Coordinates of C-alpha atoms in Angstrom, one line a residue:
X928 CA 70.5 82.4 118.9
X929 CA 69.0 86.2 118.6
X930 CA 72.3 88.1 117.4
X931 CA 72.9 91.9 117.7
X932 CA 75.8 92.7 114.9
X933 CA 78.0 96.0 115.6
X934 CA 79.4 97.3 112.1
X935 CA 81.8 99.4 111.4
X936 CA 80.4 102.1 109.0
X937 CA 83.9 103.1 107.0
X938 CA 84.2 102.1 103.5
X939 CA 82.4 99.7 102.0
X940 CA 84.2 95.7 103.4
X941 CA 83.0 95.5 106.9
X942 CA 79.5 96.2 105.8
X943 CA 79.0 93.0 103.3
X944 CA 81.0 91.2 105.5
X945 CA 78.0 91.8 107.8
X946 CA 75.5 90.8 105.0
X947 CA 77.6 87.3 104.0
X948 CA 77.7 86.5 108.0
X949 CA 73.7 86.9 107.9
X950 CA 73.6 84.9 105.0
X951 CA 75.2 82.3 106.8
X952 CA 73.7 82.7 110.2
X953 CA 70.1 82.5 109.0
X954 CA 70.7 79.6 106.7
X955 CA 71.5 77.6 110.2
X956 CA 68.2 78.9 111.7
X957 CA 70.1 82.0 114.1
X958 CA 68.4 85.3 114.2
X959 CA 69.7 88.6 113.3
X960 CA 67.9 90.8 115.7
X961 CA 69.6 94.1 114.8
X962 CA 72.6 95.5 113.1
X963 CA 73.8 98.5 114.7
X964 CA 76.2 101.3 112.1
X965 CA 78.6 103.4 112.9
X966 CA 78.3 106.7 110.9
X967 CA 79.7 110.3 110.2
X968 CA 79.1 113.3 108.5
X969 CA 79.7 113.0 104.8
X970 CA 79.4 109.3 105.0
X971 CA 76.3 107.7 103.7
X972 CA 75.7 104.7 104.2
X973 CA 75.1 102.3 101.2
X974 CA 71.4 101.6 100.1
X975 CA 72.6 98.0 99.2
X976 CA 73.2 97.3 103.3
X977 CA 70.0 98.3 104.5
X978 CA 68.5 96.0 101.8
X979 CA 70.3 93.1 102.0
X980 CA 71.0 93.1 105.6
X981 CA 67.4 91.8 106.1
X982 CA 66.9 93.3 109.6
X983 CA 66.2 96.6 111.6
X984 CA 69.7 99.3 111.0
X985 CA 70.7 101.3 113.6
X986 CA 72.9 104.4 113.1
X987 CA 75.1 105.8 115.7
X988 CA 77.8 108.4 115.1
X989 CA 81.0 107.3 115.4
X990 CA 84.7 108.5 114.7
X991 CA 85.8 108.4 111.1
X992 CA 89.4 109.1 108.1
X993 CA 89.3 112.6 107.4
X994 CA 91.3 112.2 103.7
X995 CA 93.4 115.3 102.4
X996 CA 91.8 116.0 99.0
X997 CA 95.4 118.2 98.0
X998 CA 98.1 115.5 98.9
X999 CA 94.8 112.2 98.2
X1000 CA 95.7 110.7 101.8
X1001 CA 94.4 110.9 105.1
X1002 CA 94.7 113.8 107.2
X1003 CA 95.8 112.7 110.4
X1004 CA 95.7 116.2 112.4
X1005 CA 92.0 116.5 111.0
X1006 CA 91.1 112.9 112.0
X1007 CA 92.0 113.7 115.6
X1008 CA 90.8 116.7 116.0
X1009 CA 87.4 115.6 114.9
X1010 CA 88.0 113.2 117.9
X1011 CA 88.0 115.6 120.4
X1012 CA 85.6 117.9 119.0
X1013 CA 82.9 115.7 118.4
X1014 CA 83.1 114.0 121.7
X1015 CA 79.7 114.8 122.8
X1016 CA 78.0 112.9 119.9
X1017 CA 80.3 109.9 120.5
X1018 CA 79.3 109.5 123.8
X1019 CA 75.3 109.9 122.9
X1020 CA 76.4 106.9 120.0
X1021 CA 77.7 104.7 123.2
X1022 CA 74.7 105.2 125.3
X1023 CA 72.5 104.4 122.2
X1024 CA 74.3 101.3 121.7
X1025 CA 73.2 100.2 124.7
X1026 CA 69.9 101.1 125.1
X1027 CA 69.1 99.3 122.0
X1028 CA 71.2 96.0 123.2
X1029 CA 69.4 96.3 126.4
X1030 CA 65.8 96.6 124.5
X1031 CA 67.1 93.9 122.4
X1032 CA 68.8 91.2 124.7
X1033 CA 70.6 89.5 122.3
X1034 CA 72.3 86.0 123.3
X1035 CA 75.5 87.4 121.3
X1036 CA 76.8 90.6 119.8
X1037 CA 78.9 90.3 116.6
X1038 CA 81.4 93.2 115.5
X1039 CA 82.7 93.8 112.6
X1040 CA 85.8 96.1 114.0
X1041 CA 83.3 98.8 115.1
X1042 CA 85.3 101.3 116.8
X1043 CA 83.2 101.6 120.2
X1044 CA 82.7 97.9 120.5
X1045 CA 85.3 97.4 123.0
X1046 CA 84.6 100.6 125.1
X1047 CA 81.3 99.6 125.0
X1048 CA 82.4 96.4 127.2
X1049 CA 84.4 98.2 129.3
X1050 CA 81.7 100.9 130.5
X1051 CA 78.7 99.1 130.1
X1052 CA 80.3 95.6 132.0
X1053 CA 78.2 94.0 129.3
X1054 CA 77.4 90.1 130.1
X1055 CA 77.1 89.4 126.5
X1056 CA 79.6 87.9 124.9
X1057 CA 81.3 89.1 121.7
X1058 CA 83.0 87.9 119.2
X1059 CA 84.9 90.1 116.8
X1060 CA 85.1 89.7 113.0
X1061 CA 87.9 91.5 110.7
X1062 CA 91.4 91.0 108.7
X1063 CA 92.8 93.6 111.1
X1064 CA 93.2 91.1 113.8
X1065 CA 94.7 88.6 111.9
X1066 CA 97.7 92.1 112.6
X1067 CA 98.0 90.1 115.8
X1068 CA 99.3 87.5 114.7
X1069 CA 102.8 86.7 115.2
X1070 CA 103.2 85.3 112.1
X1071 CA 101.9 88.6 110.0
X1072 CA 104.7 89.8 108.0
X1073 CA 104.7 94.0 108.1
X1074 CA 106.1 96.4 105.7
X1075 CA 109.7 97.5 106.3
X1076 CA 110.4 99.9 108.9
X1077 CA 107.0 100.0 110.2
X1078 CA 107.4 99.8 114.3
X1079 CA 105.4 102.7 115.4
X1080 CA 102.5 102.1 112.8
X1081 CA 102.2 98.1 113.7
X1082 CA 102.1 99.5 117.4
X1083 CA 99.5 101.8 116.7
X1084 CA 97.2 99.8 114.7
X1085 CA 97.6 97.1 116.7
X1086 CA 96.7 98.9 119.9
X1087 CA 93.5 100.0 117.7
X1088 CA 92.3 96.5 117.4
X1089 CA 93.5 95.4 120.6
X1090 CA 90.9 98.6 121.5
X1091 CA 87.7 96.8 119.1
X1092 CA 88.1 93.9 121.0
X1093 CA 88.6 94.8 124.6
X1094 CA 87.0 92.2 126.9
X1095 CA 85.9 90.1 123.6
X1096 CA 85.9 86.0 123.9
X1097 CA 87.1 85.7 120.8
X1098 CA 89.1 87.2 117.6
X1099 CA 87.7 85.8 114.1
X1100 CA 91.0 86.9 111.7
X1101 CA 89.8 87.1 108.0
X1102 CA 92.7 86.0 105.9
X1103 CA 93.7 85.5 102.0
X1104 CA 95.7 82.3 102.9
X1105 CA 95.2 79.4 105.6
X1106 CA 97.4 80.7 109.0
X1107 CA 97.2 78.4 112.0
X1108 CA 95.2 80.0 114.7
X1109 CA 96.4 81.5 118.4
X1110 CA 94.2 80.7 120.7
X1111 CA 96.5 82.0 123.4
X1112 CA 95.6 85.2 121.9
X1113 CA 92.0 85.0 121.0
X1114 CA 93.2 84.2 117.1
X1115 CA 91.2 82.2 114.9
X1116 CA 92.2 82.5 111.6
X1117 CA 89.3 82.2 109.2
X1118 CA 88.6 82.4 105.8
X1119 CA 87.3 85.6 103.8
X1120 CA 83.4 86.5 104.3
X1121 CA 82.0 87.2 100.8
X1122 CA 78.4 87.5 99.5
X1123 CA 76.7 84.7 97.7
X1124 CA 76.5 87.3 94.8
X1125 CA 80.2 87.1 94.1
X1126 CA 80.2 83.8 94.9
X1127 CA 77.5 83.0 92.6
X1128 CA 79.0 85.0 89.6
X1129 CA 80.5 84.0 86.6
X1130 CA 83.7 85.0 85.6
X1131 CA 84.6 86.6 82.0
X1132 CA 87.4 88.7 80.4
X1133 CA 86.1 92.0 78.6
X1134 CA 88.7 94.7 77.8
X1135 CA 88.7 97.0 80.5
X1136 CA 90.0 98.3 83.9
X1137 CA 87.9 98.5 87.0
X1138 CA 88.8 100.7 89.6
X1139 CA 87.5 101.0 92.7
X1140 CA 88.0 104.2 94.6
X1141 CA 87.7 104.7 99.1
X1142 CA 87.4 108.0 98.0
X1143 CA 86.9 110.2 95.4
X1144 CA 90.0 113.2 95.5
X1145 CA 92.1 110.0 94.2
X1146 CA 90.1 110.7 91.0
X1147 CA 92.7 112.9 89.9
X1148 CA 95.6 110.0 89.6
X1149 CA 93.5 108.0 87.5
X1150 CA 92.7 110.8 84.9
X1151 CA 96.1 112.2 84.8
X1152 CA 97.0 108.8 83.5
X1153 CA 94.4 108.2 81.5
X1154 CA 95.1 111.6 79.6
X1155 CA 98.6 109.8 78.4
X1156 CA 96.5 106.1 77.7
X1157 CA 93.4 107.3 76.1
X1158 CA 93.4 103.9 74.4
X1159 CA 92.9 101.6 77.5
X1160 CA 88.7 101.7 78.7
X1161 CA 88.6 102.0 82.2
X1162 CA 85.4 102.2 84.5
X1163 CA 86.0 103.5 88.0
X1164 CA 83.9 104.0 90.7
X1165 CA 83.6 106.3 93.3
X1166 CA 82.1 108.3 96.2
X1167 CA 81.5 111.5 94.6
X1168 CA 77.9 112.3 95.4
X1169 CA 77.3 115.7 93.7
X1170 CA 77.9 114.4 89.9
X1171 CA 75.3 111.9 88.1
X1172 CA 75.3 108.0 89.0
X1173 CA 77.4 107.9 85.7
X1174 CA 79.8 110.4 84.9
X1175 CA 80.9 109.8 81.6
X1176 CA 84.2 111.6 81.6
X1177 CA 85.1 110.8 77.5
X1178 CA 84.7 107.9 75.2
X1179 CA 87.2 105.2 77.1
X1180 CA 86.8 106.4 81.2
X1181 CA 83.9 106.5 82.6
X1182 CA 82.9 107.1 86.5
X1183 CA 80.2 105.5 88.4
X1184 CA 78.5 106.2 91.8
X1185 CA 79.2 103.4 94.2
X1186 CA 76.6 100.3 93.5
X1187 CA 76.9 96.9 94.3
X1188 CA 75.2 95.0 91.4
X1189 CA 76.7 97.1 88.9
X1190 CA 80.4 96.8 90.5
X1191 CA 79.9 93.3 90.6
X1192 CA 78.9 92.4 87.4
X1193 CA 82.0 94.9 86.1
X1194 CA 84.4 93.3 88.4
X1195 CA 83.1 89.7 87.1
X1196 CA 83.8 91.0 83.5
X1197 CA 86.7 93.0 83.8
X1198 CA 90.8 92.3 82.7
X1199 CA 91.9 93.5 86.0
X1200 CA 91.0 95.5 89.2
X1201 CA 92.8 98.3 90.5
X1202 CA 91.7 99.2 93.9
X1203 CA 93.2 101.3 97.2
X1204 CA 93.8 97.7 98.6
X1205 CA 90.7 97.3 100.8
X1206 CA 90.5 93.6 102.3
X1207 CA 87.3 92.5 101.3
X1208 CA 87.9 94.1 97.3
X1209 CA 90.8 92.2 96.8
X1210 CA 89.3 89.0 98.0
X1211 CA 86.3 89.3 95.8
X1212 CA 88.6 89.6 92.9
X1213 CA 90.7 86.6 94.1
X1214 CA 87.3 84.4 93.9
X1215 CA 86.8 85.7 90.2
X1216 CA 90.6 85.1 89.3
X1217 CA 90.8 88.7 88.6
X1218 CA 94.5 89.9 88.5
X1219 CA 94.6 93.1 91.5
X1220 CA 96.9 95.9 91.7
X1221 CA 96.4 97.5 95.3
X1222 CA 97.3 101.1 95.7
X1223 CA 97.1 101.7 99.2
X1224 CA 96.1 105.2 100.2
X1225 CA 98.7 107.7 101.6
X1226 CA 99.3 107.6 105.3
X1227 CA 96.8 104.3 105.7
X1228 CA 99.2 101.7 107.1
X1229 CA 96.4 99.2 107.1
X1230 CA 96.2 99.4 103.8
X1231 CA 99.8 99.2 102.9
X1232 CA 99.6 95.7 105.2
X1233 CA 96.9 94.7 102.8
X1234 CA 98.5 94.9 99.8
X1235 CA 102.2 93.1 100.6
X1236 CA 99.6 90.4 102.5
X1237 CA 97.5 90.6 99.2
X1238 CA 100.9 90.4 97.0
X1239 CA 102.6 87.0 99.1
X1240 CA 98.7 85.1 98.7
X1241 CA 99.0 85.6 94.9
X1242 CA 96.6 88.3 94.1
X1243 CA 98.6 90.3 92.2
X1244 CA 101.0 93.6 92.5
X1245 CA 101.3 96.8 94.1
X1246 CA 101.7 100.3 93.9
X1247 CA 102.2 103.7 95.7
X1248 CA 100.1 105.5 92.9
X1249 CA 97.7 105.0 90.1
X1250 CA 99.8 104.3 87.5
X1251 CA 98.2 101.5 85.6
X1252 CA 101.2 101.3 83.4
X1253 CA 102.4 98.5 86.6
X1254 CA 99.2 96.2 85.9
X1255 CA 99.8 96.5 81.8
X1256 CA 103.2 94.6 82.6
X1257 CA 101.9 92.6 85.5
X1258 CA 99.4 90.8 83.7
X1259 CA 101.5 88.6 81.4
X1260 CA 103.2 87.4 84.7
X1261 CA 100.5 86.8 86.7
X1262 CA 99.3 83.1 88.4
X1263 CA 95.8 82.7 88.7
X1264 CA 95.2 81.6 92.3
X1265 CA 91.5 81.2 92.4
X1266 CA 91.1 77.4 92.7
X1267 CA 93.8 77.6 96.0
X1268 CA 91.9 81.1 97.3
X1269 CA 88.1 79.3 96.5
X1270 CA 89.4 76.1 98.6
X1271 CA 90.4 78.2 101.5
X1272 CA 87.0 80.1 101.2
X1273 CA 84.6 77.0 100.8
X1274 CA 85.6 76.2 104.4
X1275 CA 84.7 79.3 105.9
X1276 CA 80.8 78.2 106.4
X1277 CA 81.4 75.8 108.7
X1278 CA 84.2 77.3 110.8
X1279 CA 82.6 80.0 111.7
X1280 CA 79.0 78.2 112.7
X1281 CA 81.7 76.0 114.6
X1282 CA 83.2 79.0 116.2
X1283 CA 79.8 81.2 117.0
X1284 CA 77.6 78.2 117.5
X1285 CA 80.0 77.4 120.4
X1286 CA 78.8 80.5 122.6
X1287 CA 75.1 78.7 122.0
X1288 CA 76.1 75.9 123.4
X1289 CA 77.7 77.6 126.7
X1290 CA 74.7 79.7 127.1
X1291 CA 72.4 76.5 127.7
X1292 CA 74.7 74.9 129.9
X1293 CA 74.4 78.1 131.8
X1294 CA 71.0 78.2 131.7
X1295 CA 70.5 74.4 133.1

């Protein structure tokens, strides 16, 4: 099949989530015709995606967080207002989204929770079918358990990924653990989409912290803390992109731009990982049997889901700040689960060729 992926350009897990689903894809002779990026101002996308992607990017605005730097959470009022205001340039992203699928004419469309993939359906009538690809939707499943008091923020982010996936065939629900699936509901719960570097890495235990930042005002935490525990090393990365790829802060904390080799090879070497509780970050440390303390980021509900999820599969603890002192008396405690979480992973390959194949299938039938 010739495959068009949608991506959604915000942080960094939907983006080699794209890259390990072309991996996969082009090992069973499909084609990636084009992968199409949602982007913003202030954003940049990663060099590693255009490199590893191994096809023609697209870049279309798109609506993005706007984080607080003062408070190091996102600023709701701003992230709205942005909405409205930018309006014009969303619609041109739209239209651009379908001129190039109509250049294009792939036999299916792939998204990776890309905000305007379901609006694009709606408008555009699209014939193409689409299947959608994220943990978000695995949100949807009745089985999900939510944070406490939590009713108006599982509505909303539910309605948001309800929104993705408008007029999708089918929901592909990334999760740490094996769920059954709800096909009533478009659910397929699947395993974790990692890259064949992580997979292909070799674990070891060096003594230091990595962190990994969404974005760079939560900078602050870390060094507050690290004032007090000048004796633990930590490496951190971040988004900051006026300061050098490696900001060298003093002789035990050190800061590095964003880079995928480099992160991987730290987080393959590294005691523990302390990251705002992205999906895909806590899953690559799960494969390396890195212990994870999640810290999700202030106001981001998906985030907090994340980490209690992230917490009942085994991968470690959680926090509502920075303070590493939690993961210096985690770790004696903690159960390595990689050999359960590698199992659940290892199946992945063929369940989604099973899944994505199948729309293959119904398209010759058509055609005949």
């Amino acid at each position: 099949m010739k495959i068009l992926f949608l991506v959604q350009g915000e942080g960094r897990g939907h983006l080699t989530q794209a890259i390990s689903m072309s991996q996969i894809l082009r090992n069973a002779g499909h084609e990636i015709a084009a992968a199409m990026v949602g982007v913003s101002p202030g954003r940049v996308i990663p060099v590693f995606f255009e490199e590893q992607i191994s096809a023609p990017v697209f870049h279309f605005s798109a609506p993005n967080i706007v984080y607080n730097s003062k408070v190091a959470g996102i600023n709701l009022k701003a992230t709205v207002y942005n909405l409205f205001k930018n309006h014009a340039e969303y619609l041109a992203g739209l239209r651009l989204i379908n001129k190039t699928i109509e250049d294009i004419k792939p036999d299916l469309i792939i998204s990776f929770y890309e905000t305007f993939s379901g609006l694009y359906n709606v408008l555009y009538r699209s014939k193409i079918p689409m299947v959608c690809i994220a943990h978000q939707y695995l949100l949807l499943h009745p089985r999900f358990i939510f944070p406490k008091n939590s009713k108006i923020s599982q509505l909303v982010i539910n309605l948001n990924s309800k929104f993705t996936s408008w007029h999708s065939a089918k929901r592909l629900a990334l999760s740490f653990r094996e769920i059954e699936s709800r096909n009533d509901l478009k659910i397929t719960v699947v395993p974790p989409l990692l890259r064949r570097e992580v997979v292909n890495m070799k674990a070891v235990s060096e003594d230091f912290f990595l962190v990994y930042m969404t974005h760079h005002s939560l900078s602050k935490q870390i060094i507050e803390w690290h004032l007090a525990h000048p004796e633990v090393r930590l490496h951190c990365f971040w988004d900051k992109t006026e300061v050098s790829d490696e900001f060298v802060f003093d002789e035990t904390l050190t800061f590095h731009r964003i880079h995928s080799e480099k992160y991987m090879q730290m987080l393959a070497s590294c005691t523990a990982l302390v990251t705002t509780a992205g999906f895909e970050s806590v899953c690559e440390a799960m494969y390396l049997g890195k212990p994870v303390m999640m810290v999700p980021v202030p106001n981001h509900f998906e985030q907090e889901c994340n980490a209690m999820d992230g917490v009942i599969s085994g991968a470690g603890v959680t926090s509502k700040t920075f303070d590493l002192s939690i993961i210096l008396d985690y770790l004696p405690k903690h159960i390595d689960q990689s050999q359960k979480f590698r199992s659940w992973y290892h199946r992945g390959e063929a369940m989604f060729l099973k899944e994505i194949e199948a729309f293959g299938v119904k398209n010759k039938v058509i055609v005949s």
